[in-house]
Short mmCIF file of C-alpha atoms and ligand atoms in Angstrom, two decimals:
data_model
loop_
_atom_site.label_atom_id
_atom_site.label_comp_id
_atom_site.label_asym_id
_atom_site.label_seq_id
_atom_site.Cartn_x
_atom_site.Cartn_y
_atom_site.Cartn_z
CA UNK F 13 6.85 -15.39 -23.19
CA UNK F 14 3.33 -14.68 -24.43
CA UNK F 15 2.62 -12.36 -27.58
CA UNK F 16 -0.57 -10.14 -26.08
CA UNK F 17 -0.87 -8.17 -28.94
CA UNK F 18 1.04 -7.75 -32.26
CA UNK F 19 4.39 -5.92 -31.34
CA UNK F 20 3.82 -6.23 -27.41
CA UNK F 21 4.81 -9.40 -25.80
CA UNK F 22 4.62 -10.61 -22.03
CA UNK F 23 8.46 -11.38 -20.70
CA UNK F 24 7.71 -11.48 -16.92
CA UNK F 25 8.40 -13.71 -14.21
CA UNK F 26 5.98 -16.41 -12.23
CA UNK F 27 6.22 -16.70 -8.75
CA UNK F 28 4.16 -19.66 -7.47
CA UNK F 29 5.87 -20.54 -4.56
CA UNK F 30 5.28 -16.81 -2.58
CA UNK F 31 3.77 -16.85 0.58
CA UNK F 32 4.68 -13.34 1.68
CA UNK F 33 5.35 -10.77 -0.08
CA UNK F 34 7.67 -7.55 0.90
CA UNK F 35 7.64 -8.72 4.49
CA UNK F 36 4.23 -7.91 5.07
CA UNK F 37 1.68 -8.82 2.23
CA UNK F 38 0.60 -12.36 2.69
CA UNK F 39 -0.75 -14.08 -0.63
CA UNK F 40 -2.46 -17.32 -1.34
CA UNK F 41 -1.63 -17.95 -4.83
CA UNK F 42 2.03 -16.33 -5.13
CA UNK F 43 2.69 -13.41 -7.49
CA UNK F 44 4.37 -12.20 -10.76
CA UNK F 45 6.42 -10.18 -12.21
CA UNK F 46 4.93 -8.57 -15.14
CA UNK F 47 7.31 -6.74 -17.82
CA UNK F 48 6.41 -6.00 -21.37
CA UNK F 49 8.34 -5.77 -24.51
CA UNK F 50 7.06 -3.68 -27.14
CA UNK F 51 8.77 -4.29 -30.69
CA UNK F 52 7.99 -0.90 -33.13
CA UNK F 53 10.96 0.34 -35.44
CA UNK F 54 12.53 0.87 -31.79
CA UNK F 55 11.96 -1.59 -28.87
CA UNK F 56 10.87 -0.74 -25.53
CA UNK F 57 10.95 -2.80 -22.22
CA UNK F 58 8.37 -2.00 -20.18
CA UNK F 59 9.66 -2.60 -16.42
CA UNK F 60 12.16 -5.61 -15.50
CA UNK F 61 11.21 -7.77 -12.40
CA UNK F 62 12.56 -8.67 -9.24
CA UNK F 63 16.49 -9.69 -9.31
CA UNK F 64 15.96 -13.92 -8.50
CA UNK F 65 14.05 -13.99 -11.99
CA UNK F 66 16.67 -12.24 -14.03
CA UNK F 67 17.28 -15.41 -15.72
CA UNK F 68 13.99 -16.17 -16.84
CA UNK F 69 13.62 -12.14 -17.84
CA UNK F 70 16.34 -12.86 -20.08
CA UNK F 71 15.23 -15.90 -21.41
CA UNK F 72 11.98 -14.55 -22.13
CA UNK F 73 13.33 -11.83 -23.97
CA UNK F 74 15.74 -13.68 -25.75
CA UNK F 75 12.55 -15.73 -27.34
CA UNK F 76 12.02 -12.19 -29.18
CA UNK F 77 15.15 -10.67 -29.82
CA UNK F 78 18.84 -10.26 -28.34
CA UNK F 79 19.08 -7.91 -25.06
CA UNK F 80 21.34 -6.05 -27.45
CA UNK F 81 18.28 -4.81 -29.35
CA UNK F 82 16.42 -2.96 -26.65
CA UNK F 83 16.88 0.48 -27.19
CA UNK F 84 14.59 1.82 -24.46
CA UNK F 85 13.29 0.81 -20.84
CA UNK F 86 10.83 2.76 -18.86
CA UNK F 87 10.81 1.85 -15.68
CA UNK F 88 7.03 3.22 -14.63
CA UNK F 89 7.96 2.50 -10.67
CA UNK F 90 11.18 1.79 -9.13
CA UNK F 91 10.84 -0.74 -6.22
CA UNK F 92 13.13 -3.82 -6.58
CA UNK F 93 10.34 -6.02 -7.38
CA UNK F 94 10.71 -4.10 -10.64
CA UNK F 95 14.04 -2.83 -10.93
CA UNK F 96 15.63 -5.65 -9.29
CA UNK F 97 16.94 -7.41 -12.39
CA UNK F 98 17.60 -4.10 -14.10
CA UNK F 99 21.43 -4.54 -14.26
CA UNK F 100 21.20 -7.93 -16.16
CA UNK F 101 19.55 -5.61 -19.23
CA UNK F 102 22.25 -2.86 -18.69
CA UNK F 103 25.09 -5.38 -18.66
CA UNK F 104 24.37 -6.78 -21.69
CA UNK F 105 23.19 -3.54 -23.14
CA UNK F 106 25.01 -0.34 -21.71
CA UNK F 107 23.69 2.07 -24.40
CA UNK F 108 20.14 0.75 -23.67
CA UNK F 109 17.94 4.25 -22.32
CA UNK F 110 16.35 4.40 -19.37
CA UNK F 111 12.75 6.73 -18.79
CA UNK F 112 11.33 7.43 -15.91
CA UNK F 113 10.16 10.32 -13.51
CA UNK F 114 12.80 12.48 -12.18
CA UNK F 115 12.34 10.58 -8.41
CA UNK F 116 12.28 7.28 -10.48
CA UNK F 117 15.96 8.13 -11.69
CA UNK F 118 17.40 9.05 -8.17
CA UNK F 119 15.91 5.56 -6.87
CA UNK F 120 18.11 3.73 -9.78
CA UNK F 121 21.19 5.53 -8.96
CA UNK F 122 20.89 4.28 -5.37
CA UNK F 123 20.01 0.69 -6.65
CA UNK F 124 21.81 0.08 -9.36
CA UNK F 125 25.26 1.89 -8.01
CA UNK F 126 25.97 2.71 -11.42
CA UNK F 127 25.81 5.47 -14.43
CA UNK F 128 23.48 4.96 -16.73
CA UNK F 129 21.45 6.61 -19.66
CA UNK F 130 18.28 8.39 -18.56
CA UNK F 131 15.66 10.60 -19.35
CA UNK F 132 13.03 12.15 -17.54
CA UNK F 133 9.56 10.82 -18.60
CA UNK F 134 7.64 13.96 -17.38
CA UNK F 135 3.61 14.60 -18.05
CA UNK F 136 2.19 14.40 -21.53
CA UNK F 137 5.76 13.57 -22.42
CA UNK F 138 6.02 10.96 -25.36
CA UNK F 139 8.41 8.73 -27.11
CA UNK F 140 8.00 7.12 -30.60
CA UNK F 141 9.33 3.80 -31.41
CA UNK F 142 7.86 3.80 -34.54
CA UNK F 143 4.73 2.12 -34.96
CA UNK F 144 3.78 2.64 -31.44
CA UNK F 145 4.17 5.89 -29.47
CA UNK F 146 4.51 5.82 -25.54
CA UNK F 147 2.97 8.32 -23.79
CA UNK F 148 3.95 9.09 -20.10
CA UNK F 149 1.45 10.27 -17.14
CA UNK F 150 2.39 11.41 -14.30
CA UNK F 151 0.57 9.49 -10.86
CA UNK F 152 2.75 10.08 -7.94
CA UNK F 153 2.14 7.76 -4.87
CA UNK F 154 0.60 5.14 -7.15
CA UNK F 155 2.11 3.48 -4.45
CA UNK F 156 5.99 5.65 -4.40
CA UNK F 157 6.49 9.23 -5.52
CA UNK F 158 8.09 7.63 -8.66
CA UNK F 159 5.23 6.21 -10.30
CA UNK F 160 3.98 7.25 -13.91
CA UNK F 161 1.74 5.44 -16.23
CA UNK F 162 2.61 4.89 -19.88
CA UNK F 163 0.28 4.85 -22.43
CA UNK F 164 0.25 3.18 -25.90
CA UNK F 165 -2.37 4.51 -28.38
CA UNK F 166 -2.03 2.42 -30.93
CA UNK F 167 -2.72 -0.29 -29.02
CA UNK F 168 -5.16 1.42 -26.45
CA UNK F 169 -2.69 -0.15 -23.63
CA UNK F 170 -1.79 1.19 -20.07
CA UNK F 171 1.05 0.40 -18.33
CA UNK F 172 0.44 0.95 -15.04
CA UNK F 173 2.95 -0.82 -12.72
CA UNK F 174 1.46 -1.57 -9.49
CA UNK F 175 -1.56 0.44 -9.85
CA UNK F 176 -5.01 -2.21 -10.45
CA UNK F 177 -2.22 -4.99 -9.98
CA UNK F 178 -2.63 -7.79 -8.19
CA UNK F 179 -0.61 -10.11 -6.03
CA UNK F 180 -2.32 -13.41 -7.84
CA UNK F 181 -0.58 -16.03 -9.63
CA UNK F 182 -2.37 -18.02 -11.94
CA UNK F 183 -2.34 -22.00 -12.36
CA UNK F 184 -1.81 -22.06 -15.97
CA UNK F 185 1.97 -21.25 -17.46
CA UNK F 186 -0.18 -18.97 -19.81
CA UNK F 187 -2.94 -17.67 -16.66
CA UNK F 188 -2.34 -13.97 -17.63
CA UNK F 189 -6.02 -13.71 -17.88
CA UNK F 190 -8.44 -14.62 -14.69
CA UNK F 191 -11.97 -14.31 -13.52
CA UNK F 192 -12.77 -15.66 -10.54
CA UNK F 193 -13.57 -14.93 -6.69
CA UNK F 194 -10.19 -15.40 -5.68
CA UNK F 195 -8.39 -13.17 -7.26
CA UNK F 196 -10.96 -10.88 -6.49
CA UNK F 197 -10.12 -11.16 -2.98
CA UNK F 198 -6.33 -11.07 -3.78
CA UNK F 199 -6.92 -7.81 -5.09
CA UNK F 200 -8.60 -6.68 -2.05
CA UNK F 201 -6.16 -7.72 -0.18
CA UNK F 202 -3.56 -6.32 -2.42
CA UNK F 203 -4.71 -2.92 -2.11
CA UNK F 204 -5.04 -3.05 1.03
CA UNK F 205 -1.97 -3.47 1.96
CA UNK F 206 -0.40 -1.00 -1.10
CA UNK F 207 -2.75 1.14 -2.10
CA UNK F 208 -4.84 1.43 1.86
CA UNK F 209 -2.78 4.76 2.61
CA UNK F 210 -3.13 6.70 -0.96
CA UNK F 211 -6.97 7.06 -1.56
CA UNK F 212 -6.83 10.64 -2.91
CA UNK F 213 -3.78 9.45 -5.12
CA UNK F 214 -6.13 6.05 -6.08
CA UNK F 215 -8.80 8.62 -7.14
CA UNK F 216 -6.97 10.29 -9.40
CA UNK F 217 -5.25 7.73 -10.52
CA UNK F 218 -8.62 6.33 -11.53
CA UNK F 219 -9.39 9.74 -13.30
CA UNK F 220 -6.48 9.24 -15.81
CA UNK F 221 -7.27 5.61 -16.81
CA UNK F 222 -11.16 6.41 -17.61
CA UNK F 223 -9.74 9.52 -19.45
CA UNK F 224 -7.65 7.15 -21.75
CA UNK F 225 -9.30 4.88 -24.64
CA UNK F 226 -8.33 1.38 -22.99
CA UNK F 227 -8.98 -2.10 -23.97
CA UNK F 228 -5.59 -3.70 -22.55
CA UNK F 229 -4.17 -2.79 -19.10
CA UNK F 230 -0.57 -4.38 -18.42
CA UNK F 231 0.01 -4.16 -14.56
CA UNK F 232 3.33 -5.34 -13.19
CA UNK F 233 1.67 -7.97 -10.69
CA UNK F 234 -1.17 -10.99 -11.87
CA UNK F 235 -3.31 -10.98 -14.81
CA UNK F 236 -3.58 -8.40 -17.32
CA UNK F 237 -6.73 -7.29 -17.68
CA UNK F 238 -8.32 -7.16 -20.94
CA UNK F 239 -12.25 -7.93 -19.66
CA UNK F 240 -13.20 -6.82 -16.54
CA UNK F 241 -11.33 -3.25 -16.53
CA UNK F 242 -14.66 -1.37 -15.26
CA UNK F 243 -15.01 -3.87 -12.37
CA UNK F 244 -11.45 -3.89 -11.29
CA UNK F 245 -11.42 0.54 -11.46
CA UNK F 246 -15.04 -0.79 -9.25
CA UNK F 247 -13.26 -2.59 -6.69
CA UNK F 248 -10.82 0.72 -6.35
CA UNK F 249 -13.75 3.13 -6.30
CA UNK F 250 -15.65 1.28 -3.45
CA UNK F 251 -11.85 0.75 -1.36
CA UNK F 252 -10.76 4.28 -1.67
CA UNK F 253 -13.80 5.85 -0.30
CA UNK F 254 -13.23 7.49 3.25
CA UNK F 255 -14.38 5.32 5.71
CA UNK F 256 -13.87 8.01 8.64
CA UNK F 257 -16.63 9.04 11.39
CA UNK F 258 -15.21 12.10 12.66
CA UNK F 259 -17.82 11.69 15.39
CA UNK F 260 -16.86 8.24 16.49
CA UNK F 261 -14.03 7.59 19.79
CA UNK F 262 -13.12 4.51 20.05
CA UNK F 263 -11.76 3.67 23.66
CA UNK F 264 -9.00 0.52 23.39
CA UNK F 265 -7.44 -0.79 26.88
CA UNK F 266 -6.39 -3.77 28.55
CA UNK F 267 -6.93 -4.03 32.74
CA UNK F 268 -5.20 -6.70 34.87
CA UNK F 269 -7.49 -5.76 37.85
CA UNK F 270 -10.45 -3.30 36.17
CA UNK F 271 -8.49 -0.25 36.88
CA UNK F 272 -8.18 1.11 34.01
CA UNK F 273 -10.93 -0.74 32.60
CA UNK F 274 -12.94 1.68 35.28
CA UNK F 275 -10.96 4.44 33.93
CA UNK F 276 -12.23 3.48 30.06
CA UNK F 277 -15.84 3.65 31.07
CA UNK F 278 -15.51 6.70 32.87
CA UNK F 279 -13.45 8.58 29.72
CA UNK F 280 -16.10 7.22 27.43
CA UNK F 281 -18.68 8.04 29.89
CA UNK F 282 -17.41 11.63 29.26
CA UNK F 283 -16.70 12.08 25.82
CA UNK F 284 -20.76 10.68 25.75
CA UNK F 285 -21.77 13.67 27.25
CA UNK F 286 -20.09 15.53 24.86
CA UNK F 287 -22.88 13.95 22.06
CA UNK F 288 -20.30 11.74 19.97
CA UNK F 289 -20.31 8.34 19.50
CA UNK F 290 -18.26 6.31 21.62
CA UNK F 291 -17.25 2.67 21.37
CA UNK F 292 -14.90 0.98 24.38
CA UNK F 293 -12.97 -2.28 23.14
CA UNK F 294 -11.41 -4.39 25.43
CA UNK F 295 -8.92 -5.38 23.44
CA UNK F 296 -7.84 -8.67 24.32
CA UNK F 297 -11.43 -10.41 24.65
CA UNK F 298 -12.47 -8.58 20.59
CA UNK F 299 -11.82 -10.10 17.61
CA UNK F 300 -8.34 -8.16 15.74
CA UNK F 301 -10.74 -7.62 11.95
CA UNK F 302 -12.90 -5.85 14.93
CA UNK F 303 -10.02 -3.46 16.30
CA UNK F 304 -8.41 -2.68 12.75
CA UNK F 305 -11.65 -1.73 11.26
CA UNK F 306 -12.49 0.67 14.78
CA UNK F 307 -9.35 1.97 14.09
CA UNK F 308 -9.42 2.83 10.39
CA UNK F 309 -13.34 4.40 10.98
CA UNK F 310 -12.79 6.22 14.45
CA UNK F 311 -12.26 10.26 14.38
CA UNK F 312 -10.23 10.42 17.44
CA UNK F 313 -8.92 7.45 19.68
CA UNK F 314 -8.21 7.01 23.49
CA UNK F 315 -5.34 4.14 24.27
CA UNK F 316 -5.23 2.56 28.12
CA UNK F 317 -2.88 0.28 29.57
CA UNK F 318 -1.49 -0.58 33.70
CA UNK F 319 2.35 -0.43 33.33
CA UNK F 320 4.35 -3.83 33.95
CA UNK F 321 7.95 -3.62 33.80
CA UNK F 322 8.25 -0.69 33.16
CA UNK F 323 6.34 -0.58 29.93
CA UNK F 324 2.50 -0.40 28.52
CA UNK F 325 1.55 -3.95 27.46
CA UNK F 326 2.13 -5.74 24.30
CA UNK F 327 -1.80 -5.94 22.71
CA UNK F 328 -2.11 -2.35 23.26
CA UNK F 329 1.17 -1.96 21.01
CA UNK F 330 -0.30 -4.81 18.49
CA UNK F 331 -3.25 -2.61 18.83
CA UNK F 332 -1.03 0.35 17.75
CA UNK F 333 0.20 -1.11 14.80
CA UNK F 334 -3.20 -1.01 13.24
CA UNK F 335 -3.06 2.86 13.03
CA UNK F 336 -1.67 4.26 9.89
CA UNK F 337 1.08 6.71 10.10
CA UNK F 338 -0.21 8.29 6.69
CA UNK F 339 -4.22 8.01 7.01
CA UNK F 340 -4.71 8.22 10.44
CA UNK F 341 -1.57 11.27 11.03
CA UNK F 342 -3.38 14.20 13.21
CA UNK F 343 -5.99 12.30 14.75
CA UNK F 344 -6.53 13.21 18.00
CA UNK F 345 -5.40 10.76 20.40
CA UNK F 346 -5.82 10.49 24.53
CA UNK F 347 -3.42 8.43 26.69
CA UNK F 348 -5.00 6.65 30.09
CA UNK F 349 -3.69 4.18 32.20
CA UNK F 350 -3.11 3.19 36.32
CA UNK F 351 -0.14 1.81 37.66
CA UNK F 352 1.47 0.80 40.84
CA UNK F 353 4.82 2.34 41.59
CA UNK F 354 6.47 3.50 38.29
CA UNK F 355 3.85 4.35 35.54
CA UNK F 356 5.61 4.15 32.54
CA UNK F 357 3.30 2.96 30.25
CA UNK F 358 1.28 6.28 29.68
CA UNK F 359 4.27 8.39 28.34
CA UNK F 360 5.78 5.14 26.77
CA UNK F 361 2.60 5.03 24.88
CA UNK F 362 2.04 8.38 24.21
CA UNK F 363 5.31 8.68 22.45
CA UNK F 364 4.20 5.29 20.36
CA UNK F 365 1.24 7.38 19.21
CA UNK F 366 3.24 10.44 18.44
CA UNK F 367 5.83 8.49 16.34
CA UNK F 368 2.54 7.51 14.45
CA UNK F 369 1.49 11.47 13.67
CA UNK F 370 -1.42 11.58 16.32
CA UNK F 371 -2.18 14.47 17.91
CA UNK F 372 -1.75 13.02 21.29
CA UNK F 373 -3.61 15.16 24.21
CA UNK F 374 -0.71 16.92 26.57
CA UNK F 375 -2.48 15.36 29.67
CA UNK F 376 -1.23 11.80 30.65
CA UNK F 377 -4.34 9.96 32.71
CA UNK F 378 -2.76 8.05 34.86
CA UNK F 379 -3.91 6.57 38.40
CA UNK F 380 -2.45 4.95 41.17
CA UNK F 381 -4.00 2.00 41.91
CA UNK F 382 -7.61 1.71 42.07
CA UNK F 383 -9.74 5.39 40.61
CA UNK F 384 -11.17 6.77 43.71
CA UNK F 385 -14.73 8.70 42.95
CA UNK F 386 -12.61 12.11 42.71
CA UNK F 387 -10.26 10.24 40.00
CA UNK F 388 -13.17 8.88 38.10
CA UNK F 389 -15.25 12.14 38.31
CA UNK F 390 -12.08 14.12 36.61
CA UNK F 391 -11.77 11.55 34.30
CA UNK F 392 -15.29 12.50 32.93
CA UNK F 393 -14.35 15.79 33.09
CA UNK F 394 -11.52 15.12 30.76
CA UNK F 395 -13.46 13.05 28.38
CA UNK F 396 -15.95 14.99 27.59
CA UNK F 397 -13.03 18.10 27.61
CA UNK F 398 -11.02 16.02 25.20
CA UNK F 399 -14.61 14.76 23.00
CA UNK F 400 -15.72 18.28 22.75
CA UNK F 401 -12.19 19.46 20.68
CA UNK F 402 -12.67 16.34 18.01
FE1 FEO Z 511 5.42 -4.17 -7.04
FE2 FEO Z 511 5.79 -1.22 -5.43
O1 FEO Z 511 6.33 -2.78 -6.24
#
């Protein structure tokens, strides 16, 4: 428990140990899980924290005041990190009131598996505790469809759940507060990984906190900020900026015997003549930071593999993952590949990149065996074709 301000105190959870986070998020330094209790004539809890550190949620709170005393918990974001330990509050404390956006509400339902008080924090909508006032904003896919920031005036605070968060845990027991190069690279990585797929929500999102009179912002994950707020909204400014060449094709294939590696340069060759830009990766022999950042900047893509067993080959699906289903959706996307008897891997592909929301071109490229000069002159054909729609 740390008191941040008078009334508002820090009851979250430290998670050192964390090498992973959701599946997916790697971290160096662990995480936590930031909630907030705000003591006016009423008391708010700002968000709860993931369900192993109930105990020291409770705890923490207890420091202040019985659970029994909470009369309010807004729950800015729903995820389990921050709902998680939810039912310890309402167990104690059945009356206790729940706000959140109308999507936030639904998610509880489903997690908690029980009834429970509830209103609807909408836009501009407020609630006093007396002394302090809570003002809720709105900021959908900040990163769910739930999220909302809240807003205390009195303390020119912002609550903003995941939103300038970071997955950084800091040495000291009291390390709410850091400056250094590492967590500035745990918050790159952090938003990445969260915030990567949401740049026109990050932009607006950005809008409402420089439209607020802040000196205090209370994220749900690492240090909250009280210097520095300006170079974090920075880091956010510079990340969320679209980093797409409309002009560029980038070419990705693997070859066992440089048939469809011939097939690559021939597609490129085409798309060329069509005036864009066009980059060929081979991707087994380049670097993955190489392929993931072709992938994010390309306009349109072309994807090769032979078929073996039936199937395209595993580093063009590793390859694959790199595309984002929510950024990258509508892209245009051409499928190329030779095979021996079967030739499964074009269509097997090609419904890979369609499951991804590419616009994947209805012509298949495949070749038996080695491109003759007829195969390889069509093939420029087709890339330039394909090039000239981008
Ligand atoms: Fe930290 Fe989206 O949960």
């Amino acid at each position: 428990m740390q008191e941040l301000r008078k009334g508002l105190y820090f009851v979250g959870a430290r998670d050192p140990e964390l090498k992973v986070f959701d599946v997916i998020v790697p971290t160096d330094t662990g995480t936590t899980y930031n909630a907030y209790l705000l003591r006016g004539e009423k008391t708010a809890l700002i968000e709860t924290c993931h369900d192993r550190f109930a105990a020291d949620l409770e705890k923490n709170i207890e420091e202040i005041c019985p659970l029994s005393d909470i009369d309010y918990i807004i729950a800015d974001h729903t995820e389990p990190d921050h709902s998680g330990a939810l039912h310890t509050i309402l167990d104690a404390n059945p009356d206790v009131t729940v706000y959140g956006s109308a999507p936030a509400l639904k998610n509880l339902k489903n997690i908690l598996n029980r009834d429970l008080n509830s209103v609807v924090a909408k836009q501009g909508g407020e609630l006093d505790l007396g002394g302090f006032t809570l003002k809720f904003f709105s900021a959908p896919n900040l990163h769910w469809p739930d999220s909302i920031f809240t807003y205390c005036e009195e303390l020119r605070c912002v609550f903003t759940c995941d939103f300038l968060g970071c997955h950084y845990c800091a040495e000291t027991d009291d390390g709410l507060i850091a400056d250094d190069s590492r967590y500035l690279a745990e918050l790159e990585r952090y938003y990445t990984y969260i915030f990567g797929p949401f740049p026109a929500a990050v932009k607006k999102g950005l809008s409402i906190i420089r439209s607020l009179d802040v000196s205090l912002i209370c994220p749900s994950h690492g240090p909250v900020l009280t210097k520095g707020i300006e170079r974090v909204c920075e880091v956010y400014d510079r990340m969320s900026e679209d980093k797409t060449d409309k002009d560029l094709i980038s070419v990705f294939y693997v070859s066992a015997y440089g048939y469809t590696a011939a097939m690559a340069e021939a597609l490129a060759e085409g798309a060329r003549e069509a005036g864009k830009n066009v980059s060929v990766y081979e991707i087994t022999g380049t670097e993955k930071s190489v392929l993931a950042k072709a992938v994010q900047t390309s306009g349109a893509y072309m994807f090769g593999s032979p078929t073996l067993n039936r199937d395209a080959l595993p580093p063009v699906y590793d390859l694959l993952n790199n595309v984002s289903a929510v950024l990258d959706r509508n892209k245009p996307a051409l499928i190329f590949g030779s095979f021996g008897w079967s030739g499964e891997a074009c269509g097997n592909l090609a419904a890979r990149a369609a499951g991804l929301g590419l616009a994947v071109d209805e012509e298949l490229c495949k070749v038996c065996f080695k491109p003759s000069e007829e195969d390889l002159a069509h093939l420029r054909e087709k890339g330039k074709a394909f090039a000239e729609k981008v």
